[in-house]
Coordinates of C-alpha atoms in Angstrom, one line a residue:
Chain C
M574 CA 40.5 -124.1 42.7
T575 CA 40.3 -125.0 39.0
Y576 CA 42.6 -127.9 39.5
L577 CA 40.8 -129.1 42.6
S578 CA 37.4 -128.9 40.9
N579 CA 38.8 -131.1 38.1
I580 CA 38.8 -134.0 40.5
V581 CA 35.0 -134.1 40.7
R582 CA 34.6 -133.8 36.9
S583 CA 33.5 -136.7 34.7
P584 CA 36.7 -138.3 33.3
G585 CA 35.8 -137.3 29.7
D586 CA 35.1 -133.6 30.5
P587 CA 37.7 -131.1 29.1
K588 CA 40.1 -129.9 31.9
V589 CA 42.0 -126.6 32.0
I590 CA 45.6 -126.9 30.7
S591 CA 46.5 -123.2 30.8
S592 CA 44.6 -120.0 31.6
G593 CA 44.2 -117.1 29.2
A594 CA 43.0 -113.5 29.5
S595 CA 40.3 -112.8 32.0
S596 CA 37.2 -110.6 32.0
L597 CA 38.4 -109.3 35.3
G598 CA 40.5 -106.1 34.7
T599 CA 43.2 -104.7 37.0
A600 CA 40.8 -102.2 38.5
D601 CA 38.4 -105.1 39.3
R602 CA 41.2 -107.0 41.1
L603 CA 42.1 -103.9 43.0
A604 CA 38.4 -103.5 44.0
R605 CA 38.3 -107.1 45.2
A606 CA 41.5 -106.6 47.2
L607 CA 40.2 -103.4 48.8
G608 CA 36.9 -105.2 49.5
W609 CA 38.6 -108.0 51.5
F610 CA 40.9 -105.4 53.2
S611 CA 37.7 -103.5 54.2
I612 CA 36.1 -106.6 55.7
G613 CA 39.3 -107.5 57.6
L614 CA 39.7 -104.1 59.0
G615 CA 36.0 -103.8 59.8
L616 CA 36.1 -107.1 61.7
M617 CA 39.1 -105.9 63.7
E618 CA 37.3 -102.6 64.5
L619 CA 34.2 -104.5 65.7
I620 CA 36.0 -107.1 67.7
A621 CA 38.9 -105.2 69.2
P622 CA 38.2 -101.4 69.3
H623 CA 40.1 -101.0 72.5
R624 CA 43.4 -102.0 70.9
I625 CA 42.8 -99.3 68.2
T626 CA 41.9 -96.5 70.6
R627 CA 44.7 -97.4 72.9
A628 CA 47.2 -97.4 70.2
L629 CA 46.1 -94.0 68.9
G630 CA 45.5 -92.3 72.2
M631 CA 41.8 -92.1 71.6
E632 CA 40.3 -93.9 74.6
G633 CA 36.6 -93.5 75.1
Q634 CA 35.8 -93.7 71.4
E635 CA 35.3 -97.5 71.2
S636 CA 31.6 -97.2 70.2
L637 CA 32.5 -95.0 67.3
I638 CA 35.3 -97.4 66.1
R639 CA 32.7 -100.2 66.4
A640 CA 30.3 -98.3 64.2
Y641 CA 33.1 -97.6 61.7
G642 CA 33.8 -101.4 61.7
A643 CA 30.2 -102.0 60.7
R644 CA 30.6 -99.4 58.0
E645 CA 33.8 -101.0 56.7
I646 CA 32.2 -104.4 56.5
G647 CA 29.3 -102.8 54.5
S648 CA 31.6 -101.1 52.1
G649 CA 33.7 -104.3 51.7
I650 CA 30.6 -106.4 50.8
L651 CA 29.6 -103.8 48.3
S652 CA 33.2 -103.6 46.9
L653 CA 33.1 -107.4 46.4
S654 CA 29.7 -107.3 44.7
I655 CA 28.9 -106.5 41.0
D656 CA 28.1 -103.0 42.3
K657 CA 31.7 -102.4 43.2
Q658 CA 31.7 -98.8 42.2
V659 CA 29.2 -98.0 44.9
G660 CA 31.3 -99.9 47.4
L661 CA 34.5 -98.2 46.4
W662 CA 33.0 -94.6 46.5
S663 CA 31.5 -95.5 49.9
R664 CA 35.1 -96.4 51.0
V665 CA 36.3 -93.0 49.7
A666 CA 33.6 -91.3 51.8
G667 CA 34.6 -93.5 54.7
D668 CA 38.2 -92.6 54.4
G669 CA 37.2 -88.9 54.8
L670 CA 35.4 -89.7 58.0
D671 CA 38.4 -91.8 59.3
V672 CA 40.9 -88.9 58.6
A673 CA 38.5 -86.5 60.4
T674 CA 38.4 -88.8 63.3
V675 CA 42.1 -89.4 63.6
M676 CA 43.1 -85.7 63.2
P677 CA 42.3 -84.7 66.8
A678 CA 44.7 -87.4 68.0
M679 CA 47.6 -85.4 66.4
R680 CA 47.4 -83.0 69.3
D681 CA 50.8 -82.3 71.0
D682 CA 49.7 -83.7 74.4
N683 CA 48.8 -87.1 73.0
P684 CA 51.5 -89.5 74.1
K685 CA 50.6 -91.7 71.1
R686 CA 51.0 -88.9 68.5
D687 CA 53.5 -90.9 66.6
N688 CA 51.1 -93.8 66.2
A689 CA 48.4 -91.3 65.1
S690 CA 50.8 -89.8 62.5
L691 CA 51.5 -93.2 61.1
A692 CA 47.8 -94.1 61.0
L693 CA 47.1 -90.8 59.3
A694 CA 49.8 -91.4 56.7
M695 CA 48.4 -95.0 56.1
L696 CA 44.9 -93.6 55.8
L697 CA 46.0 -91.0 53.2
G698 CA 47.7 -93.8 51.3
V699 CA 44.6 -96.0 51.3
T700 CA 42.4 -93.0 50.4
A701 CA 44.6 -92.5 47.3
L702 CA 44.3 -96.2 46.4
D703 CA 40.5 -96.0 46.9
V704 CA 40.1 -92.9 44.7
I705 CA 42.2 -94.6 42.0
A706 CA 40.2 -97.8 42.2
A707 CA 36.8 -96.0 42.3
Q708 CA 37.7 -93.9 39.2
S709 CA 39.1 -96.8 37.3
V710 CA 36.2 -99.1 38.0
T711 CA 33.7 -96.5 37.3
S712 CA 35.3 -95.7 33.9
R713 CA 35.7 -99.4 33.0
H714 CA 32.1 -100.3 33.7
S715 CA 30.1 -97.2 32.8
R716 CA 28.2 -96.9 29.7
S717 CA 27.8 -93.7 27.7
S718 CA 24.2 -92.7 28.0
R719 CA 24.5 -90.1 25.2
Q720 CA 26.2 -92.2 22.6
W721 CA 24.0 -95.1 21.5
R722 CA 23.3 -96.7 18.2
E723 CA 19.8 -96.5 16.7
Y724 CA 18.5 -100.0 15.6
S725 CA 15.3 -98.7 14.1
D726 CA 16.2 -100.5 10.8
R727 CA 16.3 -103.9 12.5
S728 CA 12.7 -105.3 12.3
G729 CA 13.8 -108.9 11.8
F730 CA 10.9 -109.2 9.3
P731 CA 12.3 -109.6 5.7
R732 CA 8.8 -108.9 4.3
G733 CA 8.3 -105.8 6.4
L734 CA 6.4 -105.4 9.7
E735 CA 2.9 -104.8 8.4
A736 CA 3.0 -107.7 6.1
T737 CA 4.1 -110.0 8.9
R738 CA 1.6 -109.1 11.6
G739 CA -0.3 -112.2 12.4
A740 CA 1.6 -114.2 9.8
A741 CA 1.8 -117.1 12.1
K742 CA -2.0 -117.7 12.2
D743 CA -1.3 -121.1 10.9
F744 CA 0.4 -122.0 14.2
Q745 CA -1.4 -124.7 16.1
L746 CA -0.8 -124.3 19.8
P747 CA -0.4 -127.7 21.5
P748 CA -3.4 -128.2 23.8
D749 CA -1.3 -128.6 26.9
M750 CA 0.2 -125.1 26.3
R751 CA -3.1 -123.3 26.2
A752 CA -3.5 -120.7 28.9
A753 CA -6.5 -121.2 31.2
P754 CA -9.7 -120.0 29.5
V755 CA -8.6 -116.4 29.9
L756 CA -11.3 -113.8 29.2
A757 CA -13.8 -116.3 27.8
A758 CA -15.8 -114.8 24.9
V759 CA -18.0 -111.9 26.0
S760 CA -21.6 -113.0 25.8
D761 CA -24.9 -111.6 27.0
Q762 CA -26.1 -115.2 27.7
P763 CA -25.8 -115.8 31.5
A764 CA -22.7 -117.8 32.4
Q765 CA -24.7 -120.5 34.1
E766 CA -26.7 -121.1 30.9
R767 CA -23.6 -121.3 28.9
A768 CA -22.2 -123.8 31.3
R769 CA -25.4 -125.9 30.9
S770 CA -25.2 -125.8 27.1
H771 CA -21.8 -127.5 27.2
Chain M
M873 CA 41.3 -126.6 22.3
R874 CA 40.3 -123.1 23.4
A875 CA 37.2 -122.4 25.5
L876 CA 35.6 -119.8 27.6
V877 CA 35.9 -121.0 31.2
W878 CA 34.2 -119.9 34.4
H879 CA 36.6 -119.2 37.2
G880 CA 34.5 -117.4 39.6
K881 CA 32.4 -114.2 39.9
E882 CA 33.0 -111.9 36.8
D883 CA 36.0 -114.0 35.9
I884 CA 35.6 -115.7 32.5
R885 CA 38.9 -116.7 30.7
C886 CA 39.8 -118.0 27.3
D887 CA 41.6 -121.0 28.4
R888 CA 43.4 -123.9 26.7
V889 CA 41.5 -127.1 27.7
S890 CA 41.8 -130.7 26.9
D891 CA 39.6 -131.9 23.9
P892 CA 36.4 -133.6 24.5
G893 CA 35.9 -137.2 23.5
I894 CA 33.1 -139.7 22.9
E895 CA 32.1 -141.0 26.4
E896 CA 28.7 -142.6 25.8
P897 CA 27.3 -144.5 22.7
R898 CA 24.8 -141.8 22.0
D899 CA 27.4 -139.0 22.0
A900 CA 28.6 -136.8 19.2
I901 CA 31.5 -134.3 19.0
V902 CA 30.7 -131.1 17.2
K903 CA 33.1 -128.5 15.9
I904 CA 31.7 -125.2 16.8
T905 CA 31.3 -122.7 14.0
S906 CA 29.2 -120.1 15.9
C907 CA 28.1 -119.6 19.4
A908 CA 26.6 -116.7 21.4
I909 CA 26.6 -115.2 24.9
C910 CA 23.2 -115.4 26.4
G911 CA 21.5 -113.3 29.0
S912 CA 21.4 -116.2 31.3
D913 CA 25.2 -116.6 31.0
L914 CA 25.3 -113.3 33.0
H915 CA 23.6 -114.9 35.9
L916 CA 26.6 -117.3 36.0
F917 CA 29.0 -114.5 35.4
H918 CA 27.5 -112.8 38.5
N919 CA 27.7 -116.1 40.4
L920 CA 24.0 -115.9 41.2
I921 CA 23.3 -119.5 40.1
P922 CA 24.4 -122.0 42.7
A923 CA 26.7 -125.0 42.0
M924 CA 29.1 -123.6 39.4
L925 CA 32.7 -124.9 39.7
P926 CA 35.9 -123.2 38.6
G927 CA 36.9 -124.8 35.2
D928 CA 33.3 -125.1 33.9
I929 CA 33.1 -124.3 30.2
M930 CA 30.4 -121.7 29.4
G931 CA 27.9 -121.5 26.6
H932 CA 24.5 -123.0 25.8
E933 CA 23.7 -121.4 22.4
F934 CA 25.8 -122.9 19.7
M935 CA 26.0 -124.7 16.4
G936 CA 28.6 -126.4 14.2
E937 CA 29.6 -129.4 12.2
V938 CA 29.4 -133.0 13.4
V939 CA 33.0 -134.4 13.4
E940 CA 32.5 -137.7 15.3
V941 CA 29.6 -139.8 16.4
G942 CA 29.2 -142.7 18.9
P943 CA 28.0 -146.1 17.9
G944 CA 24.5 -145.5 19.6
V945 CA 23.6 -142.6 17.3
N946 CA 22.4 -145.1 14.8
G947 CA 22.7 -143.1 11.7
K948 CA 20.5 -140.3 13.0
L949 CA 23.4 -138.0 12.8
K950 CA 26.3 -138.2 10.4
K951 CA 29.8 -136.8 10.2
G952 CA 29.8 -133.5 8.3
E953 CA 26.2 -132.6 9.1
R954 CA 25.5 -129.0 10.2
I955 CA 23.5 -128.8 13.3
V956 CA 22.2 -126.3 15.9
V957 CA 22.3 -127.8 19.4
P958 CA 19.3 -127.1 21.7
F959 CA 20.4 -126.0 25.2
T960 CA 18.2 -128.6 26.8
I961 CA 19.7 -132.1 26.5
F962 CA 16.9 -134.7 26.1
C963 CA 16.6 -138.4 25.6
G964 CA 13.4 -138.4 23.6
E965 CA 12.3 -141.6 25.4
C966 CA 11.3 -140.8 29.0
E967 CA 7.7 -139.9 29.9
Q968 CA 8.3 -136.2 29.9
C969 CA 10.1 -136.2 26.5
R970 CA 7.2 -138.2 25.0
R971 CA 4.9 -135.5 26.3
G972 CA 7.1 -132.9 24.6
N973 CA 8.3 -131.5 27.9
F974 CA 12.0 -131.7 26.8
S975 CA 13.3 -129.2 29.4
V976 CA 12.3 -131.6 32.2
C977 CA 13.6 -134.8 30.6
E978 CA 13.9 -137.3 33.3
R979 CA 17.1 -139.0 32.2
T980 CA 19.7 -136.4 30.9
N981 CA 20.7 -134.7 34.1
R982 CA 23.8 -136.5 35.3
S983 CA 23.7 -134.7 38.7
R984 CA 20.2 -136.1 39.2
K985 CA 20.5 -136.7 42.9
L986 CA 21.7 -133.1 43.4
A987 CA 18.8 -131.8 41.3
E988 CA 16.2 -133.8 43.2
K989 CA 17.5 -132.3 46.4
A990 CA 17.3 -128.8 45.0
F991 CA 14.2 -128.9 42.9
G992 CA 12.2 -131.8 44.3
H993 CA 12.6 -133.7 41.1
T994 CA 15.2 -133.7 38.4
T995 CA 15.0 -131.5 35.3
A996 CA 16.9 -131.9 32.0
G997 CA 20.7 -131.6 31.6
L998 CA 21.8 -128.3 30.2
F999 CA 24.9 -127.2 28.5
G1000 CA 27.4 -124.8 30.1
Y1001 CA 25.2 -124.3 33.1
T1002 CA 25.2 -125.2 36.8
H1003 CA 26.0 -128.6 38.2
L1004 CA 22.4 -128.8 39.3
T1005 CA 21.6 -129.3 35.7
G1006 CA 24.5 -131.8 35.0
G1007 CA 27.4 -129.4 34.6
Y1008 CA 27.9 -130.4 31.0
P1009 CA 30.7 -128.5 29.4
G1010 CA 29.2 -125.7 27.2
G1011 CA 29.7 -124.6 23.6
Q1012 CA 31.6 -121.4 23.9
A1013 CA 34.6 -123.5 22.8
E1014 CA 36.2 -125.0 19.6
Y1015 CA 34.6 -128.4 20.2
V1016 CA 31.8 -129.8 22.3
R1017 CA 30.5 -133.2 23.3
V1018 CA 26.8 -133.5 22.7
P1019 CA 25.2 -136.2 24.8
Y1020 CA 22.1 -137.9 23.5
A1021 CA 23.1 -136.4 20.2
D1022 CA 20.8 -138.7 18.2
T1023 CA 17.9 -136.6 19.7
T1024 CA 19.6 -133.4 20.9
H1025 CA 20.1 -131.7 17.6
I1026 CA 18.4 -129.6 15.0
K1027 CA 19.4 -130.1 11.4
V1028 CA 19.5 -126.9 9.5
P1029 CA 19.4 -126.2 5.7
D1030 CA 22.6 -125.2 4.1
S1031 CA 20.7 -122.3 2.4
L1032 CA 20.5 -120.6 5.8
T1033 CA 23.5 -118.8 7.4
D1034 CA 24.8 -119.5 10.8
E1035 CA 23.5 -116.1 11.9
Q1036 CA 19.9 -117.0 10.7
V1037 CA 19.7 -120.3 12.6
L1038 CA 22.0 -120.1 15.6
F1039 CA 19.3 -118.7 17.9
L1040 CA 17.1 -121.8 17.2
G1041 CA 19.2 -123.3 20.1
D1042 CA 17.8 -120.9 22.7
I1043 CA 16.6 -117.4 22.4
F1044 CA 14.3 -117.7 19.4
P1045 CA 12.3 -120.7 20.7
T1046 CA 12.5 -119.2 24.2
G1047 CA 10.8 -116.0 23.0
W1048 CA 8.4 -118.0 20.9
Q1049 CA 7.4 -120.3 23.8
A1050 CA 6.9 -117.3 26.0
A1051 CA 4.4 -115.8 23.5
A1052 CA 2.8 -119.0 22.5
Q1053 CA 2.0 -120.1 26.0
C1054 CA 0.2 -116.8 26.4
D1055 CA -2.3 -118.2 23.9
I1056 CA -2.5 -114.9 22.1
E1057 CA -5.9 -113.8 20.8
P1058 CA -6.3 -111.0 18.1
T1059 CA -7.8 -108.8 20.7
D1060 CA -4.9 -109.1 23.2
T1061 CA -2.5 -106.6 24.4
V1062 CA 0.9 -108.3 25.3
A1063 CA 3.2 -106.4 27.6
I1064 CA 6.8 -107.5 27.5
W1065 CA 9.3 -106.6 30.3
G1066 CA 12.9 -106.5 29.0
C1067 CA 14.2 -105.8 25.5
G1068 CA 17.3 -107.9 25.7
P1069 CA 17.7 -110.8 23.1
V1070 CA 14.9 -112.9 24.5
G1071 CA 12.6 -109.9 24.8
Q1072 CA 13.3 -109.0 21.2
M1073 CA 12.4 -112.6 20.1
A1074 CA 9.2 -112.5 22.3
I1075 CA 8.2 -109.1 20.7
R1076 CA 8.5 -110.6 17.2
S1077 CA 6.8 -113.8 18.2
A1078 CA 3.8 -111.9 19.7
I1079 CA 3.6 -109.9 16.4
L1080 CA 3.7 -113.0 14.3
L1081 CA 1.1 -114.6 16.5
G1082 CA -1.2 -111.6 15.8
A1083 CA -1.5 -109.7 19.1
R1084 CA -3.5 -106.5 18.8
Q1085 CA -0.8 -104.5 20.4
V1086 CA 2.6 -105.3 21.8
I1087 CA 4.1 -103.1 24.5
A1088 CA 7.8 -103.4 25.3
I1089 CA 9.3 -102.0 28.6
D1090 CA 13.0 -101.2 29.2
C1091 CA 15.3 -98.2 29.9
I1092 CA 18.1 -98.8 27.4
P1093 CA 17.5 -96.5 24.3
E1094 CA 19.1 -98.8 21.7
R1095 CA 17.1 -101.8 22.9
L1096 CA 13.9 -99.7 22.8
S1097 CA 14.7 -98.6 19.3
M1098 CA 15.1 -102.3 18.3
A1099 CA 11.9 -103.1 20.0
E1100 CA 10.0 -100.4 18.1
A1101 CA 11.5 -101.6 14.8
G1102 CA 9.9 -105.0 15.7
G1103 CA 6.4 -103.5 16.0
A1104 CA 6.2 -102.7 19.7
I1105 CA 5.0 -99.6 21.4
T1106 CA 7.7 -98.8 23.9
I1107 CA 7.9 -97.6 27.5
N1108 CA 11.1 -96.3 29.0
F1109 CA 10.6 -96.9 32.8
E1110 CA 13.1 -94.3 33.6
E1111 CA 11.1 -91.6 31.9
E1112 CA 7.5 -92.6 32.6
S1113 CA 5.4 -94.7 34.9
V1114 CA 4.9 -98.3 33.5
I1115 CA 1.6 -98.8 35.4
E1116 CA 0.1 -95.4 34.2
R1117 CA 1.2 -95.9 30.6
L1118 CA 0.0 -99.5 30.4
N1119 CA -3.3 -98.5 31.8
E1120 CA -3.6 -95.7 29.4
L1121 CA -2.9 -98.0 26.4
T1122 CA -5.5 -100.5 27.6
D1123 CA -8.4 -98.2 28.6
N1124 CA -7.4 -98.7 32.2
K1125 CA -8.1 -102.5 32.0
G1126 CA -4.5 -103.7 32.0
P1127 CA -2.8 -106.0 29.5
E1128 CA -4.3 -109.5 29.0
K1129 CA -0.9 -111.1 28.7
C1130 CA 2.4 -110.1 30.5
I1131 CA 5.8 -111.6 29.7
D1132 CA 8.7 -111.4 32.0
C1133 CA 12.0 -111.5 29.9
I1134 CA 14.1 -110.2 32.7
G1135 CA 14.0 -112.8 35.4
M1136 CA 16.1 -112.6 38.5
E1137 CA 18.1 -109.5 37.8
S1138 CA 15.8 -106.6 37.6
H1139 CA 17.3 -103.2 37.0
V1140 CA 18.2 -101.5 40.2
S1141 CA 17.2 -97.9 40.5
M1142 CA 16.3 -95.2 43.0
A1143 CA 12.9 -94.8 41.4
Q1144 CA 12.0 -98.3 42.3
P1145 CA 12.9 -98.7 45.9
D1146 CA 12.0 -102.4 46.0
T1147 CA 14.9 -103.1 43.7
I1148 CA 17.3 -101.7 46.2
Y1149 CA 15.8 -103.7 48.9
D1150 CA 16.1 -106.9 46.7
R1151 CA 19.7 -106.0 45.7
A1152 CA 20.8 -105.6 49.3
K1153 CA 19.2 -108.9 50.3
Q1154 CA 20.7 -110.6 47.3
M1155 CA 24.2 -109.3 48.2
L1156 CA 23.8 -110.6 51.8
M1157 CA 22.7 -114.0 50.3
M1158 CA 19.3 -113.6 52.0
E1159 CA 17.4 -113.7 48.7
N1160 CA 18.3 -115.2 45.3
D1161 CA 16.2 -113.2 43.0
R1162 CA 15.2 -109.5 42.4
P1163 CA 11.5 -110.0 41.4
H1164 CA 10.5 -106.4 40.7
V1165 CA 9.1 -107.3 37.4
L1166 CA 6.9 -110.1 38.7
R1167 CA 5.5 -107.6 41.3
E1168 CA 4.8 -105.0 38.6
M1169 CA 3.2 -107.6 36.2
I1170 CA 0.9 -109.0 38.9
Y1171 CA -0.2 -105.5 39.9
V1172 CA -0.9 -104.2 36.3
I1173 CA -2.2 -107.2 34.5
R1174 CA -5.9 -107.5 33.7
P1175 CA -7.7 -109.8 36.1
A1176 CA -7.9 -113.3 34.7
G1177 CA -4.9 -112.6 32.6
T1178 CA -1.8 -114.8 31.8
I1179 CA 1.7 -114.3 33.1
S1180 CA 4.4 -116.0 31.0
I1181 CA 8.0 -116.2 32.5
P1182 CA 10.8 -117.1 30.2
G1183 CA 13.2 -115.1 32.4
V1184 CA 15.4 -117.2 34.7
Y1185 CA 14.8 -117.3 38.4
S1186 CA 17.2 -119.2 40.6
G1187 CA 15.8 -119.8 44.0
F1188 CA 14.0 -117.8 46.6
S1189 CA 12.1 -114.6 45.7
D1190 CA 10.8 -112.3 48.4
K1191 CA 7.6 -110.2 48.6
I1192 CA 5.7 -111.8 45.8
P1193 CA 2.2 -110.4 46.2
M1194 CA 0.4 -113.8 46.0
G1195 CA -2.8 -112.1 47.4
Q1196 CA -3.0 -109.9 44.3
A1197 CA -2.2 -112.8 42.0
M1198 CA -4.8 -115.1 43.6
N1199 CA -7.6 -112.6 43.8
K1200 CA -7.1 -111.6 40.2
G1201 CA -7.3 -115.3 39.1
L1202 CA -4.1 -115.2 37.1
T1203 CA -2.6 -118.0 35.1
W1204 CA 1.2 -118.5 35.3
K1205 CA 3.1 -120.2 32.7
M1206 CA 6.9 -120.6 33.0
G1207 CA 9.9 -122.9 32.6
Q1208 CA 13.0 -123.5 30.6
T1209 CA 12.3 -123.9 26.9
H1210 CA 11.2 -127.2 25.4
V1211 CA 13.4 -126.1 22.5
K1212 CA 12.9 -129.1 20.1
R1213 CA 9.2 -128.7 20.3
W1214 CA 9.2 -125.5 18.3
T1215 CA 12.3 -125.7 16.1
D1216 CA 10.9 -127.5 13.1
D1217 CA 8.1 -124.8 12.8
L1218 CA 10.5 -122.0 13.5
T1219 CA 13.1 -123.3 10.9
R1220 CA 10.4 -123.3 8.4
R1221 CA 9.4 -119.7 9.2
I1222 CA 13.0 -118.6 8.8
K1223 CA 13.3 -120.4 5.5
D1224 CA 10.0 -118.9 4.2
G1225 CA 11.3 -115.4 5.1
E1226 CA 8.7 -114.7 7.8
I1227 CA 11.5 -113.8 10.2
D1228 CA 15.3 -113.4 10.2
P1229 CA 16.6 -113.7 13.8
S1230 CA 20.0 -112.3 12.8
F1231 CA 18.6 -108.8 13.3
V1232 CA 19.5 -109.0 17.0
I1233 CA 23.3 -109.5 16.5
T1234 CA 25.2 -106.4 17.4
H1235 CA 28.7 -107.8 17.9
T1236 CA 30.6 -110.6 16.2
V1237 CA 34.1 -111.5 17.6
G1238 CA 36.6 -114.3 17.9
L1239 CA 36.7 -116.6 20.9
D1240 CA 39.7 -114.8 22.4
D1241 CA 37.6 -111.6 22.7
G1242 CA 34.9 -113.5 24.6
P1243 CA 35.9 -112.6 28.1
E1244 CA 35.9 -108.9 27.2
M1245 CA 32.6 -109.2 25.5
Y1246 CA 31.0 -110.6 28.7
K1247 CA 31.9 -107.3 30.3
V1248 CA 30.7 -105.2 27.3
F1249 CA 27.4 -107.2 27.2
R1250 CA 26.9 -107.0 30.9
D1251 CA 27.6 -103.3 31.2
K1252 CA 25.5 -102.6 28.0
Q1253 CA 28.5 -100.8 26.5
D1254 CA 28.9 -99.9 22.8
S1255 CA 25.1 -100.5 22.3
C1256 CA 25.6 -104.2 22.7
I1257 CA 22.5 -106.4 22.6
K1258 CA 23.7 -109.8 21.3
V1259 CA 27.3 -111.1 21.0
V1260 CA 28.1 -113.9 18.5
L1261 CA 31.5 -115.7 18.9
K1262 CA 33.3 -117.4 16.0
P1263 CA 35.7 -119.9 17.6
G1264 CA 37.3 -120.7 14.2
Q1265 CA 38.2 -117.1 13.5
E1266 CA 40.9 -115.1 15.3
V1267 CA 40.2 -111.7 13.9
T1268 CA 37.8 -109.3 15.5
L1269 CA 35.0 -109.0 12.9
Q1270 CA 32.7 -106.5 14.5

């Protein structure tokens, strides 16, 4: 993209020669990948729930799969946003629901039991990835609410606060910058008379 | 040269890029000695401002030494001079510039047609910002091309350090204009939402301009402690009701003047359900801004009061209570800062020792550490309030 966007730049503008370290960490990239995965899976669940239920021997649960699809898309959008922690933890919670939903398909009389086993194994793998991503992203982006520096010595006024209050009284506000005649001077004279005297 | 380059949402990299050169007669090339990460850089970091392109160089608060000038600069700037560069590029000749409205200069936005489509009329070109404002390469780099350099510069005395004058390029005049356009009277209570760098400057400006009381609102303890040091009464909105406390401090009349130093990214919290609503809509691209602060200001301000908005808004804001604003007869003053309009006066005040803006710097690092500092600043980690980058220095200074 960078090289494509260089085409529209003014000829004299600096262009990227080589890229350096990014503000995006590994955890952020993982979150992004999981976000797109979530949206892809969600779309599949919304569009083709029959294929999923048929493959797992869970016919009749198409509406539930569609609802899960909507949930996946929501989690995906959140995981791609700057609030990615929320998205990833919502994926972890969703993984729990998915596992609980697939478990009944592990029954012995299910002819698609093998598929269900494979799906369960994949679900557990993705859950592990989601937990790792959620924990890493949370730890990378959280701030310590207990440890903070006191800046009470930073007034910015070399002469001290009290000596500086109102020090800019000499400042002449340009007329066009004046606010509307806010809270005109309080007077006992009726407003209409004051208006006349001008 | 090296520069901090935007590659997408939350993806800033320290890249090697080609050097800038003189393109137009009024250009100058400046070797950057100090630059800063600004709160509005975070809107770009979050990809909330439209029309950014991968490969755009960040940074609109910077200063340095002039190393080359174009033939049209006509001696107004010489090689070796030390300048701060205002973030708004202005020609000094168009009707708006002659009125002092430099941030809406009619000639410097090279994406004029795009701006006219988006805003109705063009505004000034800005450094290191969206292509709606010209897409000029920014100053978080080793060198920068300054267009219209004969006017777009602030000469600074050698007696003052980079740290003392760097913020003349943006946050100091922005905080000053925010307070000045409130037309502060000695009887006024000025309430300021947001104690980030611009909020801190607005607090000091309101104190200098003689407000009776200045009230600062935030939820980050280190920011509140800095606000208190600057003379503000503080309100931690996670611990107390802003509305109740402001009314209590103003005999239930509300503050006469309210300043929004937050803009489009209000803090999202369960205690303020409207912020969750806004965040959800913003995420789904159904709304650009999260205007919680605007709603709160309109509600609490004294009727006939003035609202000043230096905080950046990008597009469409939802659920603004215009009925309250209209019935209360409020005056709204807003806009990007007409930097050059204020800087002669502010340079004098720094020189005279009235104020030293370097108080706000909490982190100083080399350019290579820039990408990481975007994250630290955004996540408010390590008590970070303002980051200064030193492109010429490799070592982390802290």
